[in-house]
Coordinates of N, CA and C in Angstrom, one line a residue:
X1 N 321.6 112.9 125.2 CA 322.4 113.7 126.1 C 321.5 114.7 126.8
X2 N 321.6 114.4 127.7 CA 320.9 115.7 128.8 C 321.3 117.5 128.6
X3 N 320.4 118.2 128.6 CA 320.8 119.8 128.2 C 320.2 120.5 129.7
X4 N 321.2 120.9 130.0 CA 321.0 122.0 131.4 C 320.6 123.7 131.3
X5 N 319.9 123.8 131.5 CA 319.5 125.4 131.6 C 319.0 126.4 132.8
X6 N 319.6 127.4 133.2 CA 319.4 128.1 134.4 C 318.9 129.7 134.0
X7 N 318.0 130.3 134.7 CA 317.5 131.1 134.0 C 316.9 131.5 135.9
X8 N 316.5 133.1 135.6 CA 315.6 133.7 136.4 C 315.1 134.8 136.0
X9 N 314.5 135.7 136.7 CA 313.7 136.5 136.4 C 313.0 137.4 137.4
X10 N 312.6 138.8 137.8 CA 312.3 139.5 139.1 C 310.8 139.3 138.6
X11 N 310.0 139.0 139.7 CA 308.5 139.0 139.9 C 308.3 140.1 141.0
X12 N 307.6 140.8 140.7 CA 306.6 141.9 141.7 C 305.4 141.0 142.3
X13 N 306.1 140.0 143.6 CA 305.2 139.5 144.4 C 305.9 139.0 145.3
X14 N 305.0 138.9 146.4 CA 306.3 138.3 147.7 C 306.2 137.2 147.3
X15 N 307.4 136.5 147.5 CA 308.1 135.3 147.7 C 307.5 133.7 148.1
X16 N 306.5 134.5 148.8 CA 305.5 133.4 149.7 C 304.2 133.6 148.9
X17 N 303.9 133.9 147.8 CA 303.0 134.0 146.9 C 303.3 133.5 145.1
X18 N 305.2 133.8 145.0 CA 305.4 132.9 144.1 C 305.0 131.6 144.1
X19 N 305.8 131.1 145.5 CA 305.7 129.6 145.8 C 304.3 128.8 145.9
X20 N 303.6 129.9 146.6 CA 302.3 129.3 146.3 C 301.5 129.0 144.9
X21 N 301.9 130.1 144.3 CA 301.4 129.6 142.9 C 302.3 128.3 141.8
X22 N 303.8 128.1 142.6 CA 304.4 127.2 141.9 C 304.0 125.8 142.2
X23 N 303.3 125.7 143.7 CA 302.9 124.7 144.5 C 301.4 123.9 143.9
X24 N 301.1 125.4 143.5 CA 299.3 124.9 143.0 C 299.5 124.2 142.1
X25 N 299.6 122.3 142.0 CA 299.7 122.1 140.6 C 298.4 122.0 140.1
X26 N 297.2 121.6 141.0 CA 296.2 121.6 140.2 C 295.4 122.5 139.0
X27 N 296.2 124.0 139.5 CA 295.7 125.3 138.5 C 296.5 125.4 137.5
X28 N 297.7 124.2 137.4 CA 298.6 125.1 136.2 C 298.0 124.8 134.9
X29 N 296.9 124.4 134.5 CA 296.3 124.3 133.3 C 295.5 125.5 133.2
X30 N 294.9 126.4 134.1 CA 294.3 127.5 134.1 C 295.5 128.7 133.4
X31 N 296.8 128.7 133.8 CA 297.6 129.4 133.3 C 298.9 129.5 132.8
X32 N 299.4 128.1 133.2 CA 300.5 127.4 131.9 C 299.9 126.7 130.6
X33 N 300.4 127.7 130.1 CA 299.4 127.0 128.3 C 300.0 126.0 127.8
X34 N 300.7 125.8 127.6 CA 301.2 124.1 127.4 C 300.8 122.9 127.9
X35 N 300.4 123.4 129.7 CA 300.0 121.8 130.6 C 297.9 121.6 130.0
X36 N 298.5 120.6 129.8 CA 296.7 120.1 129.3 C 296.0 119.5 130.1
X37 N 297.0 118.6 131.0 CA 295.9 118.4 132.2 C 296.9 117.8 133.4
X38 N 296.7 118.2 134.7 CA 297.5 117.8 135.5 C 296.8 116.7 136.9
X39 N 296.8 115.9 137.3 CA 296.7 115.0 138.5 C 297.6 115.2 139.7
X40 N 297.0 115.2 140.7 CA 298.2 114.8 141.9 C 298.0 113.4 142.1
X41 N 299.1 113.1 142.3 CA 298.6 111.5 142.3 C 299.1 111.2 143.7
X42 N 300.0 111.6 144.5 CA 300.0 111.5 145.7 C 300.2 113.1 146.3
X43 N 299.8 112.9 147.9 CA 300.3 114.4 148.6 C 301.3 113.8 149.8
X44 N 302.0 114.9 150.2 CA 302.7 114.8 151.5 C 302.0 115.2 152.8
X45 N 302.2 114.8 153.9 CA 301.7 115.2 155.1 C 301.5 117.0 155.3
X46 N 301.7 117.9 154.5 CA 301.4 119.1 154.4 C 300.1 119.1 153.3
X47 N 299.5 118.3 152.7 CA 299.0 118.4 151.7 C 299.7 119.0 150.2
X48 N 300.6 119.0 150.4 CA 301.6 119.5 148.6 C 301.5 118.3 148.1
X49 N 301.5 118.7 146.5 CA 301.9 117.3 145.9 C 303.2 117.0 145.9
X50 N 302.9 115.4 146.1 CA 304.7 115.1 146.2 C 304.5 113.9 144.9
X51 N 304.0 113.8 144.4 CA 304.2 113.0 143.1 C 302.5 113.5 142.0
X52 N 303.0 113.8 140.9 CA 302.2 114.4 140.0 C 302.4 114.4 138.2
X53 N 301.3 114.0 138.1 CA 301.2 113.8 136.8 C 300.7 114.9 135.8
X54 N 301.8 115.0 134.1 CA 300.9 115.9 133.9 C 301.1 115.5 132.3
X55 N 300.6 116.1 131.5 CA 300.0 115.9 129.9 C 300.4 117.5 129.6
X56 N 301.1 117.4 128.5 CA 301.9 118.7 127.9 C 302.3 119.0 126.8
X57 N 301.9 119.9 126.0 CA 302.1 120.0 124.6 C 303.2 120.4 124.5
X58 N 304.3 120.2 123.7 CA 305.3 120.1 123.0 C 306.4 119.4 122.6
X59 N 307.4 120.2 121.8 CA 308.0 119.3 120.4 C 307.1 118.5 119.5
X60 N 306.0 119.5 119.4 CA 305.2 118.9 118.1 C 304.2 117.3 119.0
X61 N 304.2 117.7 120.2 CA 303.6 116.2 120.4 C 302.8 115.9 122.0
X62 N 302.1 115.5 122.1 CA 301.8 115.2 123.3 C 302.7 114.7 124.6
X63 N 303.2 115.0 125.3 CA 304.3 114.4 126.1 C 302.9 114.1 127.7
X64 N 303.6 113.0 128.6 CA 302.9 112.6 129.3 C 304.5 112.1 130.7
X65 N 304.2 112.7 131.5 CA 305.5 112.5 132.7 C 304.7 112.8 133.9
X66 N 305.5 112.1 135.0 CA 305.1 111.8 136.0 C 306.5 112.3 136.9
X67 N 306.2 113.4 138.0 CA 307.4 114.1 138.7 C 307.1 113.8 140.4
X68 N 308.2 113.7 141.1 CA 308.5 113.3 142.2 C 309.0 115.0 142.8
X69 N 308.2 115.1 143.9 CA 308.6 116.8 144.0 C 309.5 116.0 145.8
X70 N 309.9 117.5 146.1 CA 310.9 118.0 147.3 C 311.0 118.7 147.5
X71 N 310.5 119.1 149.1 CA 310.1 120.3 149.7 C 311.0 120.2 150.9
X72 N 312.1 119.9 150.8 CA 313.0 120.2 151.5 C 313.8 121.8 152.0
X73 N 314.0 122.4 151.0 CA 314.2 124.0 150.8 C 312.8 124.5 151.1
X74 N 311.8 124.6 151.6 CA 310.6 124.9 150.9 C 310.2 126.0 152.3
X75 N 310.0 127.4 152.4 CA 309.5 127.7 151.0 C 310.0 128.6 150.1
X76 N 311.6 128.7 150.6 CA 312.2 129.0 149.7 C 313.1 128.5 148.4
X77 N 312.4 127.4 148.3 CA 312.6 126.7 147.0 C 312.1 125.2 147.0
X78 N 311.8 124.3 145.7 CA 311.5 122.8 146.0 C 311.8 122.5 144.4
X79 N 312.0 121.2 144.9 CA 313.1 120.7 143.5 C 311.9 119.2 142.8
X80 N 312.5 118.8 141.9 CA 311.5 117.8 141.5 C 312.5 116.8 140.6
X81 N 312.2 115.4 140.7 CA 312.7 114.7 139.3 C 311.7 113.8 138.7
X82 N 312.0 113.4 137.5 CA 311.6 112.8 136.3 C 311.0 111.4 137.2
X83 N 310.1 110.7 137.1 CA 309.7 109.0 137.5 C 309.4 108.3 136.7
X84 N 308.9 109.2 135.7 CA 308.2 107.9 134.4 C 307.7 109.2 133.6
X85 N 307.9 109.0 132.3 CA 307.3 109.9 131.0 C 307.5 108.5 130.1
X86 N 306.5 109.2 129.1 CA 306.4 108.3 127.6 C 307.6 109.3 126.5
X87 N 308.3 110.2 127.0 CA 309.2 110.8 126.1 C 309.9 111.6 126.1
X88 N 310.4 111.3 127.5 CA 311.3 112.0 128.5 C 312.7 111.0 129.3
X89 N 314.1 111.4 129.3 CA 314.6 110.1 129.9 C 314.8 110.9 131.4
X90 N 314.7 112.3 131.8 CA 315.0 112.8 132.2 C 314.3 114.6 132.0
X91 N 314.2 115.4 133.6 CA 313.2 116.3 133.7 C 313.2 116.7 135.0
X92 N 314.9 117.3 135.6 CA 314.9 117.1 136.8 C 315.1 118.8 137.1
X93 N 314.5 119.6 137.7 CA 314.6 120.5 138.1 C 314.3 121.3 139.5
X94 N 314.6 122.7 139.6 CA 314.1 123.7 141.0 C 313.8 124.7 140.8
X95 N 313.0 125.1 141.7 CA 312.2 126.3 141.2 C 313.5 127.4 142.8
X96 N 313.5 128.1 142.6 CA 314.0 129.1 144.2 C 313.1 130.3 143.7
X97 N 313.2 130.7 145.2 CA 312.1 132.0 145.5 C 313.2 132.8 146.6
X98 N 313.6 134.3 146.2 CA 314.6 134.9 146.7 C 314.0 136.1 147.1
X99 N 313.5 136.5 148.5 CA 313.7 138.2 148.3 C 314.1 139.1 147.3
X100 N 313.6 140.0 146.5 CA 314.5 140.9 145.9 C 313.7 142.9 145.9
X101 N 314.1 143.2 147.0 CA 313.9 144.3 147.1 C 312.3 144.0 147.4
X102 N 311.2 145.1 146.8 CA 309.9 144.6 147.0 C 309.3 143.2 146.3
X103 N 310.3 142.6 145.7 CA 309.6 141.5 145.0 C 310.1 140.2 144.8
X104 N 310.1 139.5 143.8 CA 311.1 138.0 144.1 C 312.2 138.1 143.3
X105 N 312.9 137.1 143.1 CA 314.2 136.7 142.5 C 313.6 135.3 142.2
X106 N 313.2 135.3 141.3 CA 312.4 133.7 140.9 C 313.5 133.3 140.0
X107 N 314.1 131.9 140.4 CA 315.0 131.2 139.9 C 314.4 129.5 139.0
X108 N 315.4 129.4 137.9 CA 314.1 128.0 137.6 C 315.8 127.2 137.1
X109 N 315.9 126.1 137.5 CA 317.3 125.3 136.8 C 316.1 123.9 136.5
X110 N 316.4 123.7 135.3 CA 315.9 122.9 134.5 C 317.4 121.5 133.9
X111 N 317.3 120.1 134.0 CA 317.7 119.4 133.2 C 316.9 118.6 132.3
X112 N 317.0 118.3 131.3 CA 315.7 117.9 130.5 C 316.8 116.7 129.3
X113 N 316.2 115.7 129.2 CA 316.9 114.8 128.0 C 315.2 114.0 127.5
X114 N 315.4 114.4 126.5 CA 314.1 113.4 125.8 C 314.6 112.8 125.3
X115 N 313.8 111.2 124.9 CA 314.0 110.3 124.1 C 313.6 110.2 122.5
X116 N 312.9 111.4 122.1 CA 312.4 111.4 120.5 C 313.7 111.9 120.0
X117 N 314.4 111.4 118.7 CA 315.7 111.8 118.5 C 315.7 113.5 118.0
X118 N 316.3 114.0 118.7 CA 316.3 115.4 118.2 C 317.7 115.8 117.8
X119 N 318.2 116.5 117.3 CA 319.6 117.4 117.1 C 320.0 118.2 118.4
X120 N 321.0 117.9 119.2 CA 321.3 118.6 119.9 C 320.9 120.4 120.5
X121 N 321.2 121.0 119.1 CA 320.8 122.3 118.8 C 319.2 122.6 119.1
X122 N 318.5 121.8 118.8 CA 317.2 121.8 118.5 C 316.6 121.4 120.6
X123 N 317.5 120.4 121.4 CA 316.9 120.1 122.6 C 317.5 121.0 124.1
X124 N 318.6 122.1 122.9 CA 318.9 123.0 124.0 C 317.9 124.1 123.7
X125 N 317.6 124.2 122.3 CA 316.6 125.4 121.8 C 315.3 124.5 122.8
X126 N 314.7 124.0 122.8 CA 313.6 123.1 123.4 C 313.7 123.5 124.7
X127 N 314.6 123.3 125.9 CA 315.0 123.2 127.2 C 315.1 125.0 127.6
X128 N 315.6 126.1 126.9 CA 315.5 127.1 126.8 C 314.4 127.7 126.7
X129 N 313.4 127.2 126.0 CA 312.1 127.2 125.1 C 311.0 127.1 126.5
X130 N 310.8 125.9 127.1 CA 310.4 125.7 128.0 C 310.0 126.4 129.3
X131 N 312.0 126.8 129.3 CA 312.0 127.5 130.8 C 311.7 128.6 130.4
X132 N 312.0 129.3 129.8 CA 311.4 130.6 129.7 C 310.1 130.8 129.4
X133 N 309.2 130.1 129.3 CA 307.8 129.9 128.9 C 307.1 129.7 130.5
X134 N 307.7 128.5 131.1 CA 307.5 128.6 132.5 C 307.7 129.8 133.5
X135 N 309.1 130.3 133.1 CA 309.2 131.2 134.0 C 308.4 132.3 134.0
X136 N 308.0 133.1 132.6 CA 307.2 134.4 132.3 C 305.7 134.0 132.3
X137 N 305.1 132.7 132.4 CA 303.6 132.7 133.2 C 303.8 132.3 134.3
X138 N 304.9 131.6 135.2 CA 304.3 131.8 136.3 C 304.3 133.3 136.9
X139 N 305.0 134.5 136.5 CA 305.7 135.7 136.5 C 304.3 136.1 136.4
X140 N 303.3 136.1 135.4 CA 302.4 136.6 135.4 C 301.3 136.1 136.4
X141 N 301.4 134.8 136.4 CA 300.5 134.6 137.6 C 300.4 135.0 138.5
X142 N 301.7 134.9 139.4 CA 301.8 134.9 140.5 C 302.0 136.8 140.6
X143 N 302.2 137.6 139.8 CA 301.7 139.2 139.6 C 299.9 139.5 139.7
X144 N 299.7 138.4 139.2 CA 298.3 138.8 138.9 C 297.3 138.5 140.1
X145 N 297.7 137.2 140.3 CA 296.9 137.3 141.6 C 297.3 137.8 143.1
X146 N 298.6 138.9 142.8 CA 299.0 139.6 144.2 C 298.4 140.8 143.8
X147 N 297.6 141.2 142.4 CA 296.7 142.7 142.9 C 296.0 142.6 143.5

């Protein structure tokens, strides 16, 4: 069963600097510690990736998924779903980027169902786990490179 989680967080950077750093998949191994290695495997006529592979430590295990992005909202938000993982049935989420005062409203909804049998308890603690791991480096990224 699929576990839904919605979560945000204020970033001290403009909005158009979050996204940029949410955009860059090539660097998220320089600062998401979990991603071990990431590929674009295709781009869209803007040059973003619109399909991308990546290799990721957790639940004790190497995970390997492949995401279909949308930049429809963009660039105040782009959404993504699941294409193929070796341990994922499902990995469908959006990132939003909101004005807030001098800085962002960085928004992250996550759906996530893996296929390694886990305990319920354990894939909402996981899906929680995640986003909030995502959220507070890219928070720091995207802070860090607006000094």
């Amino acid at each position: 069963m699929a576990e839904e989680a919605h979560e945000h967080i204020t970033v001290t950077a403009t909005p158009e600097r979050c996204y940029s750093v949410a955009v860059d998949f090539d660097r998220y191994p320089d600062w998401a510690r979990d991603v071990k290695q990431v590929e674009v495997l295709e781009r869209d006529a803007d040059g973003r990736g619109s399909r991308v592979e990546y290799r990721v430590a957790g639940l004790g295990q190497s995970i390997r998924y492949v995401l279909a992005y949308d930049y429809a909202e963009a660039p105040a938000g782009f959404s993504w779903t699941l294409v193929e993982s070796d341990k994922l049935r499902r990995l469908d989420g959006r990132y939003g980027f909101e004005p807030d005062g001098t800085g962002t409203r960085l928004t992250y909804d996550l759906t996530i169902d893996v296929s390694i049998p886990l305990p319920g308890l354990i894939k909402r603690q996981a899906a929680r786990m995640i986003m909030g791991t995502a959220l507070k480096e890219l928070k720091h990224e995207a802070e860090r490179a607006a000094v």
